[in-house]
PDB file of C-alpha atoms in Angstrom:
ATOM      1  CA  UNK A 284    -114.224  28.443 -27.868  1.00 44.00           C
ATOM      2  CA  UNK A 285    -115.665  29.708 -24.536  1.00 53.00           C
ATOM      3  CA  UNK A 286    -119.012  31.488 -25.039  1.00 75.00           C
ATOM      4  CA  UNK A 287    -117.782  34.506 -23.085  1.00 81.00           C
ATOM      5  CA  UNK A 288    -114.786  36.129 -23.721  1.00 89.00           C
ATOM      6  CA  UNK A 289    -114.385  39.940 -22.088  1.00 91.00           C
ATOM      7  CA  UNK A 290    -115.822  41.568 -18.966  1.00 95.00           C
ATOM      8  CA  UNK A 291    -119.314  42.202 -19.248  1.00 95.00           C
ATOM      9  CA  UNK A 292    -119.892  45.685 -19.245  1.00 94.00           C
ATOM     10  CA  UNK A 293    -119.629  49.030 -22.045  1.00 93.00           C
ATOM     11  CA  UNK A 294    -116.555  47.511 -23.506  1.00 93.00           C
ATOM     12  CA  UNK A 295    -118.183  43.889 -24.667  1.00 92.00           C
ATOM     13  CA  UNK A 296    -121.301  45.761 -25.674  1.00 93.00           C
ATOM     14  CA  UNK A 297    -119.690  48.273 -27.660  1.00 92.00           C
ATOM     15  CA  UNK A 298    -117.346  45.555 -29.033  1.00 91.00           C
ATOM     16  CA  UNK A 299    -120.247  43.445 -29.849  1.00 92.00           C
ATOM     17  CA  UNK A 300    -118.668  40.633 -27.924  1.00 91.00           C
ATOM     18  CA  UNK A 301    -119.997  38.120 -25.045  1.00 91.00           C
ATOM     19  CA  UNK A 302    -119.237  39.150 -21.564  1.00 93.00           C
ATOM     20  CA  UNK A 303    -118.420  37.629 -18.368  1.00 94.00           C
ATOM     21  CA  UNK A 304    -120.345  39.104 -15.412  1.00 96.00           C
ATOM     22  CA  UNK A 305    -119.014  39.788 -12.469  1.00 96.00           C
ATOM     23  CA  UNK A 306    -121.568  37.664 -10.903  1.00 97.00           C
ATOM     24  CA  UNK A 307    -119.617  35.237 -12.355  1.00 96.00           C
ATOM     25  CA  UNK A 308    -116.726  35.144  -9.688  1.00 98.00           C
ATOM     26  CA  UNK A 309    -118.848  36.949  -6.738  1.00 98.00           C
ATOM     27  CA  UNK A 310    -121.287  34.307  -6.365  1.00 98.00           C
ATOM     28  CA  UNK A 311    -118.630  31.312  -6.607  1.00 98.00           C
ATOM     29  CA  UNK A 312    -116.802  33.323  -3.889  1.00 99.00           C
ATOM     30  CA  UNK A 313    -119.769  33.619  -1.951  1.00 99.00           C
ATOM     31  CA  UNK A 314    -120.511  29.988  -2.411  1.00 99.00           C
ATOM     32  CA  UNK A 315    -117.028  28.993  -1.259  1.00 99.00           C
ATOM     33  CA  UNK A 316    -116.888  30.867   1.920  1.00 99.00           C
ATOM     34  CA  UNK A 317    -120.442  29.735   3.011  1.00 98.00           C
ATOM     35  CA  UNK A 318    -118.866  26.364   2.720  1.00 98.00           C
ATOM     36  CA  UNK A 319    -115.374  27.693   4.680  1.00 98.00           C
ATOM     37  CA  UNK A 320    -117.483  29.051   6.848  1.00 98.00           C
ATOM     38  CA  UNK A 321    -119.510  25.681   7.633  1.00 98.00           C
ATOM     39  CA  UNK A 322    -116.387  23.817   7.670  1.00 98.00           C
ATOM     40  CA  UNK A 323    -113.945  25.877   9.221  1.00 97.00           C
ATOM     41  CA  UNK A 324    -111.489  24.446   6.378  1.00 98.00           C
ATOM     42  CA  UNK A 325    -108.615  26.650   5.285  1.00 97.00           C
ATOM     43  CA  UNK A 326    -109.037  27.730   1.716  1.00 98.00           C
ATOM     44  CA  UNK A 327    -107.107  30.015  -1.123  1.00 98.00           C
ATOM     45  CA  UNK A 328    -109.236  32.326  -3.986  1.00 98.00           C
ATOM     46  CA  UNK A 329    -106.862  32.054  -6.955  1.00 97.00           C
ATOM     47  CA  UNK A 330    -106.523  34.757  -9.614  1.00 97.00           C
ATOM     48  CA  UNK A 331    -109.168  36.868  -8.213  1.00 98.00           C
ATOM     49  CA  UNK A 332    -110.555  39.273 -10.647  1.00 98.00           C
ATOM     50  CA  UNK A 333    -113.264  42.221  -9.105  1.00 99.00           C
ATOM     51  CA  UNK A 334    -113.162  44.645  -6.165  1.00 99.00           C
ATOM     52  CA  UNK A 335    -116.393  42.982  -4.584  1.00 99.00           C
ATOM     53  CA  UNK A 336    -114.551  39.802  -4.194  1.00 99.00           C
ATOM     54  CA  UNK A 337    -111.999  41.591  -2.498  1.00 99.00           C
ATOM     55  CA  UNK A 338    -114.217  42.734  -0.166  1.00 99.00           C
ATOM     56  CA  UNK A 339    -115.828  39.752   0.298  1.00 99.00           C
ATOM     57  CA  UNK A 340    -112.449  37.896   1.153  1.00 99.00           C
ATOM     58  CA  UNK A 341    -111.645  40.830   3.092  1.00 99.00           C
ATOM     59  CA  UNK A 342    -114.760  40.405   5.395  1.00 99.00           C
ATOM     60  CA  UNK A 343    -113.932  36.763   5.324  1.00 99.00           C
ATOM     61  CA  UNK A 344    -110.613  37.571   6.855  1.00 99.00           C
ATOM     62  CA  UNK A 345    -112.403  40.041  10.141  1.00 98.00           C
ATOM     63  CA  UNK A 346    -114.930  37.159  10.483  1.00 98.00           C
ATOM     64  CA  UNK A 347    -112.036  35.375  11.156  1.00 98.00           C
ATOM     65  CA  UNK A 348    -111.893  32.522   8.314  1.00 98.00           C
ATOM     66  CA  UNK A 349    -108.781  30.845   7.221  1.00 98.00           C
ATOM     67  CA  UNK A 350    -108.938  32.696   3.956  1.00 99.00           C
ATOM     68  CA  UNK A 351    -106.321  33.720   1.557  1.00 98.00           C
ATOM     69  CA  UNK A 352    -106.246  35.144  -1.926  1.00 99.00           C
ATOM     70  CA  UNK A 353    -103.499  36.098  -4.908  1.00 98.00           C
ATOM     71  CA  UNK A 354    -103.862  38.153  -8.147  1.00 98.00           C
ATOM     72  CA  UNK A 355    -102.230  38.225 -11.124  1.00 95.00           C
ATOM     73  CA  UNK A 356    -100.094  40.949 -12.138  1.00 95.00           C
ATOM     74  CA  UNK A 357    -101.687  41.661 -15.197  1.00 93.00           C
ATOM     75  CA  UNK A 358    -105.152  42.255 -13.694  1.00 95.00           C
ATOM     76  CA  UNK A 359    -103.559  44.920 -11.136  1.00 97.00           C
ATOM     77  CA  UNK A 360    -102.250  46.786 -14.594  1.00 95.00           C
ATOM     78  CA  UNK A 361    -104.863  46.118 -17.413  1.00 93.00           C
ATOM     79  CA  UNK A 362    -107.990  46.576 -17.740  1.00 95.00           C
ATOM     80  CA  UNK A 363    -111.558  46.319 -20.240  1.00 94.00           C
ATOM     81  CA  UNK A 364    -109.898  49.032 -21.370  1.00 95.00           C
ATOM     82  CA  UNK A 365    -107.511  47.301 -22.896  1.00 92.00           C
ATOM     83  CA  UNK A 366    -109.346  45.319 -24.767  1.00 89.00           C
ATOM     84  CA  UNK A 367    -111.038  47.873 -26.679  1.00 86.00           C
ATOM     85  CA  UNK A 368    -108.615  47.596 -29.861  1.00 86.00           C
ATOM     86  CA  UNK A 369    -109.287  43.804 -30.216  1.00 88.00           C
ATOM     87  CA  UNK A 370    -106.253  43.557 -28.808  1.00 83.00           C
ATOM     88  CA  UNK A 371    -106.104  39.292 -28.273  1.00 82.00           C
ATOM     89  CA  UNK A 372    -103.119  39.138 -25.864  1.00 83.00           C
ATOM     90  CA  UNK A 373    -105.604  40.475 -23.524  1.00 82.00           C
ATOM     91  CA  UNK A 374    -107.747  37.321 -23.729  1.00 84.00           C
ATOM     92  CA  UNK A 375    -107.200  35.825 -20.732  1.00 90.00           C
ATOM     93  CA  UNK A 376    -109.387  33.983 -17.549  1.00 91.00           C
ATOM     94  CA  UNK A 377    -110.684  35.642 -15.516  1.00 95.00           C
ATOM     95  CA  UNK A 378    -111.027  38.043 -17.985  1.00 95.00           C
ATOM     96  CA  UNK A 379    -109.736  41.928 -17.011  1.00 94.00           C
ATOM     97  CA  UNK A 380    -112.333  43.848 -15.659  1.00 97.00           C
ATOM     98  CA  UNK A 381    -113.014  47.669 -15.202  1.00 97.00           C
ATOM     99  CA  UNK A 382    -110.415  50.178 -13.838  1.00 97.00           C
ATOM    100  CA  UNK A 383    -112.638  50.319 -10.666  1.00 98.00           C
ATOM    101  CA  UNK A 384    -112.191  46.410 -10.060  1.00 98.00           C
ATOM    102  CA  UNK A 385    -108.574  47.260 -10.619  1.00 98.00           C
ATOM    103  CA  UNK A 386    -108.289  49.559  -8.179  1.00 98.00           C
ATOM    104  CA  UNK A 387    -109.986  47.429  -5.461  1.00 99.00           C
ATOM    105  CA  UNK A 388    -107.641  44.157  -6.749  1.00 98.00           C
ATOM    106  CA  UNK A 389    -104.580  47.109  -5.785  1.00 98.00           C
ATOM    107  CA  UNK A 390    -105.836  48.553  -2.462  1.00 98.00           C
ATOM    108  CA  UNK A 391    -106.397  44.605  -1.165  1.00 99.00           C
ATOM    109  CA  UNK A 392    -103.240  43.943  -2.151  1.00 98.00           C
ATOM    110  CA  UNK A 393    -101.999  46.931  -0.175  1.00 98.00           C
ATOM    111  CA  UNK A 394    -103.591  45.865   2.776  1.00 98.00           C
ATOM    112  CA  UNK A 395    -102.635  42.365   2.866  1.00 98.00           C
ATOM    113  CA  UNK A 396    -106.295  40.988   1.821  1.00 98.00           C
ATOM    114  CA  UNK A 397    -104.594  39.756  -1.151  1.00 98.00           C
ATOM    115  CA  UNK A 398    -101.511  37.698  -0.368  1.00 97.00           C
ATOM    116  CA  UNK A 399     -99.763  36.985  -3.402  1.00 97.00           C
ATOM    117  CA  UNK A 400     -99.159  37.854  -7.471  1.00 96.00           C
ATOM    118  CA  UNK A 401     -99.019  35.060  -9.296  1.00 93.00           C
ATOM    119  CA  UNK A 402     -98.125  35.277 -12.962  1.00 89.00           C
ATOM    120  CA  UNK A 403    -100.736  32.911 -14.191  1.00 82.00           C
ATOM    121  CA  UNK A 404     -98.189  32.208 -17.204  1.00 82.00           C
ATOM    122  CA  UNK A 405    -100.392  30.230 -19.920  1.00 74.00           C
ATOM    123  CA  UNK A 406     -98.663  30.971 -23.223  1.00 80.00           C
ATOM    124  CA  UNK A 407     -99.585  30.158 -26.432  1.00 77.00           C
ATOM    125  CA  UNK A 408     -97.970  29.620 -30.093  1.00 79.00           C
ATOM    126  CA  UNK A 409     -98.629  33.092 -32.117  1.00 81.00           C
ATOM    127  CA  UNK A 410    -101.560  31.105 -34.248  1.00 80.00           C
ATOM    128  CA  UNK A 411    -103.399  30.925 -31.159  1.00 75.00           C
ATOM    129  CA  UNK A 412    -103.569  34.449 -30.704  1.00 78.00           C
ATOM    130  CA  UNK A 413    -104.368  35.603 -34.565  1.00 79.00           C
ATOM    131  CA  UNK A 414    -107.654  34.900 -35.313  1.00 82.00           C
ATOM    132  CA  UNK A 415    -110.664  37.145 -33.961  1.00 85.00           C
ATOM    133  CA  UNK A 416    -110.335  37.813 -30.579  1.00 80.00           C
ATOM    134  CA  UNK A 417    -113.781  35.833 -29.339  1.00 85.00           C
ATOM    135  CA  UNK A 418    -111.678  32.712 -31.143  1.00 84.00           C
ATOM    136  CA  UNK A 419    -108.465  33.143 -29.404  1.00 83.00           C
ATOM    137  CA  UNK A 420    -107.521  31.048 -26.913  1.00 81.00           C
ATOM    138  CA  UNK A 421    -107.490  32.862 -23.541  1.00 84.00           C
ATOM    139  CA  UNK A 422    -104.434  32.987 -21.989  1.00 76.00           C
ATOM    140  CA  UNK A 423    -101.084  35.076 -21.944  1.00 78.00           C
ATOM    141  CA  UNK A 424     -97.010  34.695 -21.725  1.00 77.00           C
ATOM    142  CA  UNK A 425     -96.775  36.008 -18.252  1.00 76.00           C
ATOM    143  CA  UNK A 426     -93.693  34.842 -16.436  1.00 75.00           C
ATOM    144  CA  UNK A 427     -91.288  37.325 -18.096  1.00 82.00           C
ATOM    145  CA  UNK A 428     -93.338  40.364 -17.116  1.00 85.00           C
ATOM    146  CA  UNK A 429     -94.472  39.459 -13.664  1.00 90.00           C
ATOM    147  CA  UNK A 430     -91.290  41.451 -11.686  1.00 91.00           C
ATOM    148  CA  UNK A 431     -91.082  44.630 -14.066  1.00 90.00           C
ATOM    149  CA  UNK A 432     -95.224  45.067 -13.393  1.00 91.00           C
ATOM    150  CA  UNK A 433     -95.002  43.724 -10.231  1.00 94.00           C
ATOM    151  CA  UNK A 434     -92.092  46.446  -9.610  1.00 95.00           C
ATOM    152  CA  UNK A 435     -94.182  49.478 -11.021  1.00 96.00           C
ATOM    153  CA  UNK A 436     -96.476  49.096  -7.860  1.00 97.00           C
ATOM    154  CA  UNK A 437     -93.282  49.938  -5.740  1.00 97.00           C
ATOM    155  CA  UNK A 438     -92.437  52.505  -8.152  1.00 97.00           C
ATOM    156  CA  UNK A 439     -95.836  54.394  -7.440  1.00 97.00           C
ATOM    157  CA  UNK A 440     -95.361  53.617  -3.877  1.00 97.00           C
ATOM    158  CA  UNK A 441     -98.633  51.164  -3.738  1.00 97.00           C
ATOM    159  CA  UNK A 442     -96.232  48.953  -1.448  1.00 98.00           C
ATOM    160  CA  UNK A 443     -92.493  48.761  -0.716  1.00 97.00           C
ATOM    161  CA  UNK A 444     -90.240  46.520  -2.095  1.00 96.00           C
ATOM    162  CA  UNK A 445     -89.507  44.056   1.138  1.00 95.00           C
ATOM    163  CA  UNK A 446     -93.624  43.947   0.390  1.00 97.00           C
ATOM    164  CA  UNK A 447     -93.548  42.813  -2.477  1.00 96.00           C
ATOM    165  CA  UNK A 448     -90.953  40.384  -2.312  1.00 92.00           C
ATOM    166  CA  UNK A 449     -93.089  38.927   0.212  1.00 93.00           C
ATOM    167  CA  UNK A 450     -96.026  38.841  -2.194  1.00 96.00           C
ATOM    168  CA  UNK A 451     -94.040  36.967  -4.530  1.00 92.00           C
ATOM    169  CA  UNK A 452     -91.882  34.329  -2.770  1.00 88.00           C
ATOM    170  CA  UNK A 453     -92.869  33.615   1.140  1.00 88.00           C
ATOM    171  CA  UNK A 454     -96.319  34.626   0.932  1.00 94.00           C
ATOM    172  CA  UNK A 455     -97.088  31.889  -1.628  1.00 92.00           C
ATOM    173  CA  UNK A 456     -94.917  29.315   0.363  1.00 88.00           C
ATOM    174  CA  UNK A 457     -96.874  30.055   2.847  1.00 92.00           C
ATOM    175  CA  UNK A 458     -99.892  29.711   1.477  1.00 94.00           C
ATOM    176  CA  UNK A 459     -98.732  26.066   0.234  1.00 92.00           C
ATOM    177  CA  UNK A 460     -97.301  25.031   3.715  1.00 90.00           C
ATOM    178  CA  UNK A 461     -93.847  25.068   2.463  1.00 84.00           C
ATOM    179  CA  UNK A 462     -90.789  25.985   4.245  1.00 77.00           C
ATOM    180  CA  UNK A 463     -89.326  27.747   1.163  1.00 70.00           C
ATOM    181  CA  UNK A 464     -89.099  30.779  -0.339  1.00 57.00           C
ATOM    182  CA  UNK A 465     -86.465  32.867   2.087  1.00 64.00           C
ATOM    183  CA  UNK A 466     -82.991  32.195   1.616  1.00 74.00           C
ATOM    184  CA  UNK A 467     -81.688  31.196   5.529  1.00 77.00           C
ATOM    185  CA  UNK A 468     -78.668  29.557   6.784  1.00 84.00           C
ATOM    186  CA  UNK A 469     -80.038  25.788   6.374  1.00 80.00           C
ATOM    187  CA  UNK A 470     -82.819  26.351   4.350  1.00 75.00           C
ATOM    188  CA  UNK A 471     -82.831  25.040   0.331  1.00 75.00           C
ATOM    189  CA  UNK A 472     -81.675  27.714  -2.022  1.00 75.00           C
ATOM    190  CA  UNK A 473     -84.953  27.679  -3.432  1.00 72.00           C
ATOM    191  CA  UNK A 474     -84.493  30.970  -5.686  1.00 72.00           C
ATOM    192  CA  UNK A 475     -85.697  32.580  -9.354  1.00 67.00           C
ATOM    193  CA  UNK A 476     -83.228  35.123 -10.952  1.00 68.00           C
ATOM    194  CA  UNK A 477     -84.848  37.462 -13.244  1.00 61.00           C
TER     195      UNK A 477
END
């Protein structure tokens, strides 16, 4: 198993487990848009996890580089937090961070910084999940939760629904360079019931 397994912070220390820095992401993401930057390549941050990469991307984004980003919908409702209890459903990568890096994952996602919510669906059979948590496997069953979380940020009036429609369907078709995702006269039927 990975040697890090929670947000490094007052949770992992008072848990007595190995943490994962924010560093961790921030200076990858700094890394990567130097390169954008030098390149002028078009380029998506998957999964991002902290509020300083969200400002980073969001800087990105005045500077004018091709830059887009998504979050999952379990990082813009859990947190360290949740973790406290052991709790090993809340393994996952990147791991959830404080409630201040969720609150800057939610206000880029409100202002278009962040693009899309991905459900980053990786789930596992139950043994995976049973042993200590810093033996789990990281991951979590994601795909049958990402529209009722997803709809709580309408619900507390974060965005509005025709938003967040968007931020699920022809946001990340767009991102992909795909002509799909909207349901037009001519278009594929291209569609997810829930």
């Amino acid at each position: 198993m990975s040697a890090t397994v929670i947000h490094e912070g007052a949770v992992s220390t008072r848990l007595g487990l190995p943490g994962v820095p924010e560093a961790a992401e921030t200076v990858a993401v700094a890394r990567d848009l130097a390169l954008i930057e030098q390149t002028g390549v078009r380029a998506h941050f998957q999964r991002i996890s902290t509020a300083r990469a969200v400002r980073m991307i969001s800087r990105a984004q005045y500077d004018g580089l091709a830059v887009t980003a998504d979050v999952t919908a379990h990082h813009l409702h859990l947190s360290e937090i949740d973790v406290a209890d052991f709790n090993s459903q809340c393994h996952v990568r990147p791991p959830l961070r404080t409630l201040r890096d969720q609150e800057g994952l939610r206000a880029g996602l409100a202002k278009g910084i962040i693009s899309a919510i991905c459900s980053d669906h990786q789930p596992h059979e139950e043994d995976a999940k049973l042993n200590p948590f810093s033996e789990t496997v990281p991951g979590i069953s994601a795909l049958e939760s990402v529209l009722p979380l997803s709809l709580r940020l309408v619900n507390s009036g974060l965005i509005d629904l025709t938003t967040l429609i968007a931020r699920l369907t022809t946001e990340p078709a767009k991102i992909l360079g795909l002509e799909v995702g909207s349901l037009r006269v001519g278009n594929t039927a291209d569609i997810c019931i829930f």
